[in-house]
Each structure stands twice: as structure tokens, then as C-alpha cells.
Coordinates of C-alpha atoms in Angstrom, one line a residue:
X1 CA -3.6 7.5 31.2
X2 CA -4.1 10.3 28.6
X3 CA -7.2 10.5 26.6
X4 CA -7.2 10.6 22.8
X5 CA -7.6 14.4 22.8
X6 CA -4.8 15.0 25.3
X7 CA -2.5 12.7 23.2
X8 CA -3.4 14.6 19.9
X9 CA -2.7 17.9 21.6
X10 CA 0.6 16.8 22.9
X11 CA 1.7 15.7 19.4
X12 CA 0.3 18.9 17.8
X13 CA 2.3 21.0 20.3
X14 CA 5.5 19.0 19.5
X15 CA 4.8 19.6 15.8
X16 CA 4.3 23.3 16.2
X17 CA 7.6 23.5 18.1
X18 CA 9.4 22.5 14.9
X19 CA 11.3 19.6 16.5
X20 CA 10.5 17.2 13.7
X21 CA 11.7 19.5 11.0
X22 CA 15.6 19.1 11.0
X23 CA 16.9 16.2 9.0
X24 CA 19.0 15.1 12.0
X25 CA 15.8 14.4 14.1
X26 CA 14.1 12.5 11.3
X27 CA 17.2 10.3 10.7
X28 CA 17.6 9.7 14.5
X29 CA 14.0 8.5 14.7
X30 CA 14.4 6.2 11.6
X31 CA 17.6 4.7 13.0
X32 CA 15.8 4.2 16.3
X33 CA 13.2 2.1 14.5
X34 CA 16.0 0.1 13.0
X35 CA 17.2 -0.6 16.5
X36 CA 13.7 -1.7 17.4
X37 CA 14.0 -4.5 14.9
X38 CA 17.5 -5.4 15.7
X39 CA 16.6 -5.7 19.4
X40 CA 13.3 -7.5 19.1
X41 CA 13.3 -9.8 16.1
X42 CA 12.5 -12.8 18.3
X43 CA 9.6 -11.1 20.0
X44 CA 8.2 -9.9 16.7
X45 CA 8.3 -13.4 15.2
X46 CA 6.6 -14.8 18.4
X47 CA 3.8 -12.2 18.2
X48 CA 3.2 -13.1 14.5
X49 CA 3.0 -16.7 15.4
X50 CA 0.5 -16.0 18.2
X51 CA -1.7 -13.9 16.0
X52 CA -1.6 -15.9 12.7
X53 CA 0.5 -18.9 13.3
X54 CA 2.7 -17.2 10.8
X55 CA 5.9 -19.2 10.1
X56 CA 9.2 -17.5 11.0
X57 CA 10.2 -17.6 7.4
X58 CA 7.2 -15.7 6.2
X59 CA 7.3 -13.3 9.3
X60 CA 10.9 -12.3 8.6
X61 CA 10.4 -11.8 4.9
X62 CA 7.1 -10.0 5.0
X63 CA 7.1 -8.1 8.4
X64 CA 10.8 -7.5 9.2
X65 CA 12.9 -7.5 6.1
X66 CA 10.5 -5.4 4.0
X67 CA 10.4 -2.7 6.7
X68 CA 14.1 -2.8 7.3
X69 CA 14.9 -2.5 3.6
X70 CA 12.6 0.5 3.4
X71 CA 14.3 2.0 6.4
X72 CA 17.7 1.6 4.9
X73 CA 16.7 3.0 1.5
X74 CA 15.0 6.0 3.2
X75 CA 17.9 6.7 5.5
X76 CA 20.3 6.7 2.6
X77 CA 18.2 9.0 0.4
X78 CA 16.3 11.2 2.7
X79 CA 18.6 14.3 2.6
X80 CA 18.4 14.2 -1.2
X81 CA 14.5 13.9 -1.1
X82 CA 14.3 16.9 1.1
X83 CA 16.2 19.2 -1.2
X84 CA 13.9 21.7 -3.2
X85 CA 13.2 20.8 -6.8
X86 CA 13.7 23.9 -9.0
X87 CA 11.4 24.4 -12.0
X88 CA 11.9 26.2 -15.3
X89 CA 11.1 29.9 -15.6
X90 CA 10.1 32.2 -18.4
X91 CA 11.4 35.7 -19.5
X92 CA 9.2 37.5 -16.9
X93 CA 10.5 35.4 -14.0
X94 CA 14.0 34.7 -15.3
X95 CA 15.8 36.4 -12.3
X96 CA 13.5 34.6 -9.7
X97 CA 14.0 31.4 -7.7
X98 CA 11.1 29.0 -8.5
X99 CA 11.0 25.7 -6.8
X100 CA 8.9 23.1 -5.0
X101 CA 9.5 22.7 -1.3
X102 CA 8.4 19.6 0.5
X103 CA 6.9 20.3 4.0
X104 CA 5.3 18.0 6.6
X105 CA 1.6 17.9 6.9
X106 CA 1.4 18.0 10.7
X107 CA -0.1 15.3 12.9
X108 CA -1.2 12.2 10.9
X109 CA -3.2 9.1 11.8
X110 CA -2.1 5.7 10.6
X111 CA -4.5 2.8 10.9
X112 CA -3.1 -0.6 10.4
X113 CA -4.5 -4.0 9.4
X114 CA -4.3 -7.4 11.1
X115 CA -3.0 -9.5 8.2
X116 CA 0.5 -8.0 8.2
X117 CA 0.2 -6.2 11.5
X118 CA 3.6 -4.8 11.7
X119 CA 4.5 -4.1 8.1
X120 CA 1.2 -2.2 7.2
X121 CA 1.6 0.2 10.0
X122 CA 5.4 0.7 10.2
X123 CA 5.9 1.2 6.5
X124 CA 3.6 4.2 6.4
X125 CA 5.2 5.4 9.6
X126 CA 8.6 5.6 7.9
X127 CA 7.2 7.9 5.3
X128 CA 5.5 10.0 7.9
X129 CA 8.7 10.4 10.0
X130 CA 10.8 11.0 6.9
X131 CA 8.5 13.8 5.8
X132 CA 8.7 15.4 9.3
X133 CA 5.3 14.6 10.6
X134 CA 4.1 13.6 14.1
X135 CA 2.0 10.5 14.1
X136 CA -0.7 8.4 16.0
X137 CA -0.7 4.8 15.3
X138 CA -3.8 2.7 15.6
X139 CA -2.9 -1.0 15.2
X140 CA -5.5 -3.6 14.5
X141 CA -7.1 -5.0 17.6
X142 CA -7.6 -8.3 15.8
X143 CA -3.9 -9.2 15.9
X144 CA -3.7 -8.6 19.7
X145 CA -0.2 -9.9 20.3
X146 CA 1.3 -7.6 17.8
X147 CA -1.0 -4.7 19.0
X148 CA 0.4 -5.2 22.5
X149 CA 4.0 -5.3 21.2
X150 CA 3.7 -2.1 19.2
X151 CA 2.1 -0.4 22.2
X152 CA 5.2 -1.3 24.2
X153 CA 8.0 -0.8 21.7
X154 CA 7.0 2.5 19.9
X155 CA 7.1 4.7 23.0
X156 CA 10.4 2.8 24.0
X157 CA 12.3 3.6 20.8
X158 CA 10.7 6.6 19.3
X159 CA 10.1 10.1 20.6
X160 CA 7.0 10.0 22.9
X161 CA 6.4 13.7 22.2
X162 CA 6.0 13.0 18.5
X163 CA 4.6 9.5 18.2
X164 CA 1.9 7.5 20.0
X165 CA 0.0 4.2 19.8
X166 CA -3.6 4.2 20.6
X167 CA -5.2 0.8 21.1
X168 CA -8.8 -0.4 21.1
X169 CA -11.6 -1.6 18.8
X170 CA -14.2 -0.1 16.5
X171 CA -15.5 2.3 19.0
X172 CA -12.2 3.6 20.0
X173 CA -11.3 4.1 16.2
X174 CA -14.7 5.9 15.6
X175 CA -14.0 8.3 18.5
X176 CA -10.5 8.8 17.2
X177 CA -11.8 9.7 13.8
X178 CA -13.8 12.5 15.3
X179 CA -10.7 14.4 15.8
X180 CA -9.0 16.6 13.1
X181 CA -5.9 15.2 11.6
X182 CA -3.7 16.5 8.8
X183 CA -3.8 13.2 7.0
X184 CA -5.3 9.8 7.5
X185 CA -3.7 6.6 6.2
X186 CA -5.8 3.6 6.3
X187 CA -5.3 0.0 5.3
X188 CA -8.1 -2.4 5.4
X189 CA -11.5 -3.1 3.9
X190 CA -13.6 -1.1 1.5
X191 CA -16.5 -1.0 3.9
X192 CA -14.5 0.6 6.7
X193 CA -12.8 2.9 4.1
X194 CA -16.2 4.4 3.3
X195 CA -16.5 5.3 7.1
X196 CA -13.0 6.7 7.1
X197 CA -13.8 9.0 4.1
X198 CA -17.0 10.2 5.8
X199 CA -15.2 11.0 9.0
X200 CA -12.4 12.7 7.1
X201 CA -14.8 14.8 5.1
X202 CA -16.0 16.6 8.2
X203 CA -12.6 18.2 8.6
X204 CA -11.6 18.2 4.9
X205 CA -8.7 15.8 5.8
X206 CA -6.8 14.2 2.9
X207 CA -6.7 10.4 3.0
X208 CA -4.7 7.6 1.7
X209 CA -6.6 4.3 1.4
X210 CA -4.8 1.0 0.9
X211 CA -7.7 -1.5 0.2
X212 CA -7.8 -4.7 -1.7
X213 CA -10.2 -6.4 -4.1
X214 CA -10.3 -9.4 -6.2
X215 CA -6.7 -9.7 -7.8
X216 CA -6.9 -11.7 -11.0
X217 CA -4.2 -14.0 -12.3
X218 CA -4.5 -14.4 -16.1
X219 CA -2.7 -17.3 -17.5
X220 CA -2.4 -17.6 -21.2
X221 CA -0.2 -18.9 -24.1
X222 CA 3.0 -20.8 -23.7
X223 CA 4.7 -21.0 -20.3
X224 CA 6.6 -23.2 -18.0
X225 CA 3.7 -24.9 -16.2
X226 CA 5.8 -26.3 -13.4
X227 CA 7.4 -23.0 -12.6
X228 CA 4.0 -21.2 -13.0
X229 CA 2.3 -23.6 -10.6
X230 CA 5.0 -23.1 -7.9
X231 CA 4.9 -19.3 -8.1
X232 CA 1.1 -19.2 -8.2
X233 CA 0.7 -21.5 -5.2
X234 CA 3.3 -19.8 -3.2
X235 CA 1.8 -16.3 -3.9
X236 CA -1.7 -17.5 -3.1
X237 CA -1.1 -19.5 0.0
X238 CA 1.5 -17.2 1.6
X239 CA 0.2 -16.1 5.0
X240 CA -2.7 -18.6 4.4
X241 CA -4.0 -16.5 1.6
X242 CA -4.6 -13.5 3.9
X243 CA -2.9 -11.0 1.6
X244 CA -4.5 -8.1 -0.1
X245 CA -2.3 -8.8 -3.2
X246 CA -2.7 -12.5 -3.2
X247 CA -4.2 -13.9 -6.5
X248 CA -7.9 -14.0 -5.8
X249 CA -8.9 -16.1 -8.8
X250 CA -7.3 -17.6 -12.0
X251 CA -8.4 -17.0 -15.6
X252 CA -7.1 -19.5 -18.2
X253 CA -8.3 -21.9 -20.9
X254 CA -9.7 -25.3 -20.1
X255 CA -6.6 -26.8 -21.7
X256 CA -4.2 -24.7 -19.6
X257 CA -6.2 -25.5 -16.4
X258 CA -5.9 -29.2 -17.1
X259 CA -2.2 -29.0 -17.6
X260 CA -1.8 -26.7 -14.6
X261 CA -3.6 -28.7 -11.9
X262 CA -1.3 -31.7 -11.6
X263 CA 1.7 -29.3 -11.2
X264 CA -0.3 -27.3 -8.6
X265 CA -1.0 -30.6 -6.6
X266 CA 2.7 -31.4 -6.9
X267 CA 3.8 -28.0 -5.7
X268 CA 1.4 -28.0 -2.7
X269 CA 2.6 -31.4 -1.6
X270 CA 6.2 -30.2 -2.0
X271 CA 5.6 -27.1 0.1
X272 CA 3.4 -28.4 2.8
X273 CA 3.6 -32.2 2.6
X274 CA 0.8 -34.8 2.2
X275 CA -0.8 -33.6 5.3
X276 CA -0.8 -29.8 5.2
X277 CA -2.5 -29.4 8.5
X278 CA 0.7 -30.8 10.2
X279 CA 3.0 -28.4 8.3
X280 CA 4.8 -25.7 10.3
X281 CA 5.0 -23.7 7.1
X282 CA 1.4 -22.9 6.7
X283 CA -0.3 -20.2 8.7
X284 CA -3.8 -20.2 10.1
X285 CA -6.9 -18.0 9.8
X286 CA -6.8 -15.1 12.1
X287 CA -10.1 -15.6 14.1
X288 CA -13.2 -17.8 14.3
X289 CA -15.3 -15.2 12.6
X290 CA -13.0 -15.0 9.6
X291 CA -12.8 -18.8 9.5
X292 CA -16.6 -19.1 9.6
X293 CA -16.9 -16.7 6.5
X294 CA -14.4 -18.6 4.4
X295 CA -16.0 -22.0 5.2
X296 CA -19.4 -20.6 4.4
X297 CA -18.2 -19.2 1.1
X298 CA -16.9 -22.6 0.2
X299 CA -20.2 -24.2 1.1
X300 CA -22.2 -21.8 -1.1
X301 CA -19.8 -22.3 -4.1
X302 CA -21.3 -24.4 -6.9
X303 CA -17.8 -25.2 -8.1
X304 CA -15.9 -28.5 -7.8
X305 CA -13.2 -28.8 -5.2
X306 CA -10.2 -30.6 -6.8
X307 CA -7.5 -29.8 -4.2
X308 CA -8.0 -29.4 -0.5
X309 CA -11.3 -28.5 1.0
X310 CA -10.5 -29.7 4.5
X311 CA -11.0 -27.5 7.6
X312 CA -10.7 -27.6 11.4
X313 CA -12.3 -24.8 13.4
X314 CA -10.5 -25.6 16.6
X315 CA -7.2 -24.7 15.1
X316 CA -8.6 -22.2 12.6
X317 CA -7.2 -24.4 9.8
X318 CA -8.4 -24.4 6.2
X319 CA -6.4 -26.5 3.7
X320 CA -5.0 -24.9 0.6
X321 CA -8.0 -25.3 -1.7
X322 CA -8.5 -25.1 -5.5
X323 CA -12.0 -24.9 -7.0
X324 CA -12.8 -25.5 -10.7
X325 CA -16.0 -25.1 -12.8
X326 CA -16.5 -21.8 -11.1
X327 CA -19.1 -19.5 -12.8
X328 CA -19.1 -15.7 -12.7
X329 CA -22.1 -15.8 -10.4
X330 CA -20.5 -18.1 -7.9
X331 CA -20.3 -17.1 -4.3
X332 CA -16.5 -17.2 -4.5
X333 CA -16.7 -14.5 -7.1
X334 CA -18.9 -12.0 -5.2
X335 CA -16.3 -10.7 -2.7
X336 CA -12.6 -10.8 -2.0
X337 CA -11.8 -14.2 -0.6
X338 CA -8.9 -13.4 1.7
X339 CA -8.1 -16.9 2.5
X340 CA -6.5 -20.1 1.2
X341 CA -9.2 -20.7 -1.6
X342 CA -8.5 -20.4 -5.2
X343 CA -11.2 -20.5 -7.8
X344 CA -10.2 -21.2 -11.4
X345 CA -12.5 -19.8 -14.2
X346 CA -12.1 -20.7 -17.9
X347 CA -12.0 -18.4 -20.9
X348 CA -11.6 -19.1 -24.6
X349 CA -9.4 -16.2 -25.6
X350 CA -7.1 -13.6 -24.2
X351 CA -9.7 -10.9 -25.2
X352 CA -12.3 -12.6 -23.2
X353 CA -10.0 -12.7 -20.1
X354 CA -9.3 -9.0 -20.5
X355 CA -12.9 -8.1 -20.9
X356 CA -13.7 -10.1 -17.8
X357 CA -11.2 -8.2 -15.8
X358 CA -12.2 -4.8 -17.1
X359 CA -15.9 -5.4 -16.3
X360 CA -15.0 -5.4 -12.7
X361 CA -13.6 -3.0 -10.1
X362 CA -9.9 -2.2 -10.6
X363 CA -7.8 -4.6 -8.5
X364 CA -4.9 -3.8 -6.2
X365 CA -2.8 -6.2 -8.2
X366 CA -3.0 -7.9 -11.5
X367 CA -0.9 -10.9 -12.6
X368 CA -0.2 -12.2 -16.2
X369 CA 1.5 -15.4 -16.6
X370 CA 2.9 -16.2 -20.1
X371 CA 6.2 -16.8 -22.0
X372 CA 4.9 -14.7 -24.8
X373 CA 5.9 -11.1 -24.3
X374 CA 3.0 -9.9 -26.5
X375 CA 0.4 -11.5 -24.2
X376 CA 2.0 -9.8 -21.2
X377 CA 2.2 -6.4 -22.9
X378 CA -1.4 -6.7 -24.2
X379 CA -2.7 -7.4 -20.6
X380 CA -0.5 -4.6 -19.2
X381 CA -1.7 -2.0 -21.8
X382 CA -5.4 -3.0 -21.8
X383 CA -6.1 -3.2 -18.1
X384 CA -5.8 -1.0 -15.1
X385 CA -4.7 -2.0 -11.5
X386 CA -2.8 -0.8 -8.6
X387 CA 0.3 -2.9 -9.4
X388 CA 1.2 -5.3 -12.1
X389 CA 3.5 -8.3 -12.2
X390 CA 4.1 -10.9 -14.9
X391 CA 5.1 -14.5 -14.3
X392 CA 5.0 -14.2 -10.4
X393 CA 2.8 -13.1 -7.6
X394 CA 3.1 -10.5 -4.7
X395 CA 6.9 -10.0 -5.1
X396 CA 6.5 -6.6 -6.8
X397 CA 5.4 -5.0 -3.5
X398 CA 8.8 -5.9 -2.0
X399 CA 10.8 -3.6 -4.3
X400 CA 11.5 -0.4 -2.6
X401 CA 11.7 1.7 -5.8
X402 CA 8.2 0.8 -6.9
X403 CA 5.1 2.6 -5.5
X404 CA 2.5 0.5 -3.7
X405 CA -1.2 1.5 -3.8
X406 CA -4.5 1.0 -5.4
X407 CA -6.7 2.6 -8.0
X408 CA -10.4 3.1 -8.0
X409 CA -12.1 0.8 -5.6
X410 CA -8.8 -0.8 -4.5
X411 CA -7.5 2.4 -3.0
X412 CA -6.2 5.9 -3.5
X413 CA -2.6 7.2 -3.0
X414 CA 0.5 5.1 -2.6
X415 CA 3.6 4.6 -0.4
X416 CA 6.9 2.7 0.2
X417 CA 10.2 4.6 0.4
X418 CA 10.2 7.8 -1.7
X419 CA 6.6 7.4 -2.5
X420 CA 5.7 7.3 1.3
X421 CA 7.7 10.5 1.8
X422 CA 5.8 12.2 -1.0
X423 CA 2.4 11.0 0.4
X424 CA 3.2 12.6 3.8
X425 CA 4.7 15.8 2.2
X426 CA 3.0 19.0 1.1
X427 CA 4.5 20.1 -2.2
X428 CA 4.7 23.9 -1.7
X429 CA 5.2 25.8 -4.8
X430 CA 7.5 28.8 -4.1
X431 CA 8.7 31.9 -6.0
X432 CA 11.3 34.2 -4.5
X433 CA 11.1 37.4 -6.6
X434 CA 13.6 40.4 -6.7
X435 CA 12.8 44.1 -7.3
X436 CA 14.6 43.9 -10.7
X437 CA 13.0 44.1 -14.1
X438 CA 10.3 46.5 -12.9
X439 CA 10.2 47.9 -16.4
X440 CA 8.9 44.6 -17.5
X441 CA 6.5 44.4 -14.5
X442 CA 4.9 47.7 -15.3
X443 CA 3.4 46.0 -18.4
X444 CA 0.9 44.3 -16.2
X445 CA -0.4 47.4 -14.4
X446 CA -3.6 49.3 -15.4
X447 CA -4.5 51.2 -17.5
X448 CA -4.4 48.1 -19.7
X449 CA -3.8 48.2 -23.5
X450 CA -3.3 45.8 -26.4
X451 CA 0.4 46.5 -26.7
X452 CA 1.2 45.6 -23.1
X453 CA -0.9 42.5 -23.4
X454 CA 1.1 41.4 -26.5
X455 CA 4.4 41.9 -24.8
X456 CA 3.2 39.9 -21.6
X457 CA 2.0 37.0 -23.7
X458 CA 5.4 36.9 -25.4
X459 CA 7.3 37.2 -22.0
X460 CA 5.3 34.5 -20.3
X461 CA 5.1 31.9 -23.0
X462 CA 7.4 28.9 -22.8
X463 CA 10.0 29.6 -25.5
X464 CA 12.0 26.3 -25.6
X465 CA 11.9 22.8 -24.3
X466 CA 12.2 22.5 -20.6
X467 CA 10.6 25.9 -19.8
X468 CA 7.3 26.1 -18.0
X469 CA 4.8 28.8 -18.6
X470 CA 4.6 30.9 -15.4
X471 CA 2.0 33.4 -14.5
X472 CA 3.0 37.0 -13.7
X473 CA 0.1 37.4 -11.2

């Protein structure tokens, strides 16, 4: 079996050979990934169920269709994306070709996460392939069935010279990070992200960090309470709350909370029945350790459980749980929950809710529920987050045309379709000059004088809309 360094050198040799550069090669690999899904949907769904008891419905929507849609969009548009982008010139460069050329970075490392163990490693891989890179994939060892499946299928469907899967735990990842990569793409926790940044700094390697945080859902003003409750409950408890973009807590007035709770109870019973533990449509917590953390958070909370609260360690089950009378200092508000527990905090005004959000780290997603467009617009304009969605939750990340990524503590960089292609591309500014207009060029040569300087300033200044000031150096 090859060691990490041997795998890396093999991929680096393949990249240097130029095999990944032609559009035909890139499209062939993307189409092969499409075949991977077509041939193995049943096995993928089974792996998801083994790892997270993920219902087939959720597995297909979030792990298969999202990736397939991204693949289709990328395959359809890749040749257009690869074309150079020409920029405006000035009088001094009027006869020159000035353009931005997108080139692959080299050999990249993609480190996936356990909660969406296929989507969160294959979506960035699409961008890496489309941009012409070679890639090493490091799936999460926590979702073992999916890790094993990826290790089998990637070399079966994709070029073994250009793409590889390396399995293992924290020690293997630490060793892997000692190598130099041309880009590191990581999805996971903020604590591990700090280690990724430190390792990348040694080699000055650029990174993309897809993290998380406490995503707020601000509910204010007039709205359809029944529809709001259904959408909120679905977004929160999808994948048993183990989503980086799941609503982490709700901010609303006491009056809104009291009107919303009965509809939330109704929605939960409609979705999962009177005994949620028996429902085949509700996932489970990924490991005993993660289950212990969530149960401990619930025990430490001083809030009042009004829905759910039941748990069973043997099956790693935690009921969809809603907690009210939660204070800012509550245990549930000190870290990202990442499970099926939803605290509701009360506010007296929209301004108070916005201030509450802005006093904390910028979240990966922010949700505003209201029938009043002015409320939604105010929240959008006065806050900052990786993504924003009004009157629904998590669905914004499924649209291939939108970038997905964090800001501040919730991450840096973005991806999905065109945005992933751009993340894994170097934007190379190019100028192809001719030997013409040398009479103009002599103005820049010594000995310098004020007259030549005046002419150069005139020739290099943007003269009309659409022109870009361009240096003559």
C-alpha cells in the first residue's frame, strides 16, 4: 500500500504532465462521477442509513440530488467558464490583448465532514475537477460506512493517477497536513479549522474553510404561523438537526412564541407521529460521544422543555426538542448545538433581535420569517452571514447558482457549481503586447521630464465607462 507521500507524488506527477488540463479530460471525469451515482444509489442510501440512520428521502435529496444537480450544471457550463475574460484597456494598451485566464492550482486536499459525508466531499471535488486540479480526498472517519464506500468507488470511477482517497483518523489527518498542497478545502468545526490554518501556514497554502456556528431564525411581524412552523421544524430536524445551516435558535416576541408553539407541536406530530422514536423518517445522532454532548447540554440548560426531551442512548435517539425561557447565558447558547434541540429566546422589538445577532459571531446562515417585506429587508441589510433565506430554512444551499460559504468565524471562501470552479482556479492576469506604438512607449523611458509624465497620465487614465486604468510598467 502506498504511503501518503507516495500518493501525493504520484498525483503531483500527473498534474505536471498536463493530463488534467484539456476540457475533454475534465468532462470525462465529471461524467464518470455521474455514473458513480447512477450505478450505486442503493449502496449510497444504505451507507447513509448505517452511519446516521438517515432516511432514504433525506439521503437522496441532500447527498445524491444536490451533487447530481451540481454535476449537470457544471458539465453544461464548463467550457464557457474556462474561456478567458477580457478586460478593458486604455490608450497605452489599446492594441494589446488583456484578459484573465483561469488555471488549475495543482494538487488540492479536500477534507470532508461526517454529517453529510458524501455531499460535503464530492461537491468541492466537482469544483476541483472542473478547474483542472488533482485531488486527495480525506473522508470523515466518523461516518465509517460512507468512508469505506468512497474509498472503493472513487478509484473505480475516477482516474487513479489524478484522484485518491486517504482514510484514517485524527493522526492520519495530522500527518497528511504536514505535506504541501496547493489548496486545502476543509468542512467541519472551528477548533479543527484552527489546526488546519496552522498547518497550512507552514507552506503558505491557501485554504477554504466551511464551518458553522449558531444560525439564528428571527421571526417577527405578520406571518402564516402554520406554514412557518412546518418550515422551521423541517429545517431544524432534517438529519436530526446535524446540519451546519440548521436554525440553531429562534428569536421572536413572547406573543409570537405562544402562537407558534401549538403549530410546531402539530407539525412535529404530522411529520414523525405521536411516537417519534418509532418514525422511519427521523435520523439518529452519529455516535455515542455526540449523543452524550447533546444530552449534557440539555441537562445544563435552565430553560423549560415544552416539546420532546426524551432520549435513548442505545439507539442514539434524541427526540425533536423545543426549549423556551432560554436566557443568553444558557448552556444551549454557548456553542453550536448541532442536534435536534431548538431553544427559543424572546425579544421585544426587531431592533433588539438584530442587535442580539450582531453581537455574536457571523453565522453560516441567517433566517428571517415575516410576511412584511420591510422586516425581511431590514434584517438582510443590517446583518451579515454566509447565506440568507427568508421564510424558509436550509433550502438556499440547494440552488446551484448561489455561492455557499461562511464569513468571519463561520468560514472563508465559497463553492457550489461556478463558485467551486472559481475557488479551485488561479485567476491569472495576462497582457499580450505587440511591438507597435513604440513612439508612445518611449515616453516612459529615462531621462524623465514633466512633459512625458503628463502625456503618460493622459494615456493611462480611464477615459470612459467600461475602461480600466492600466499600468504601463
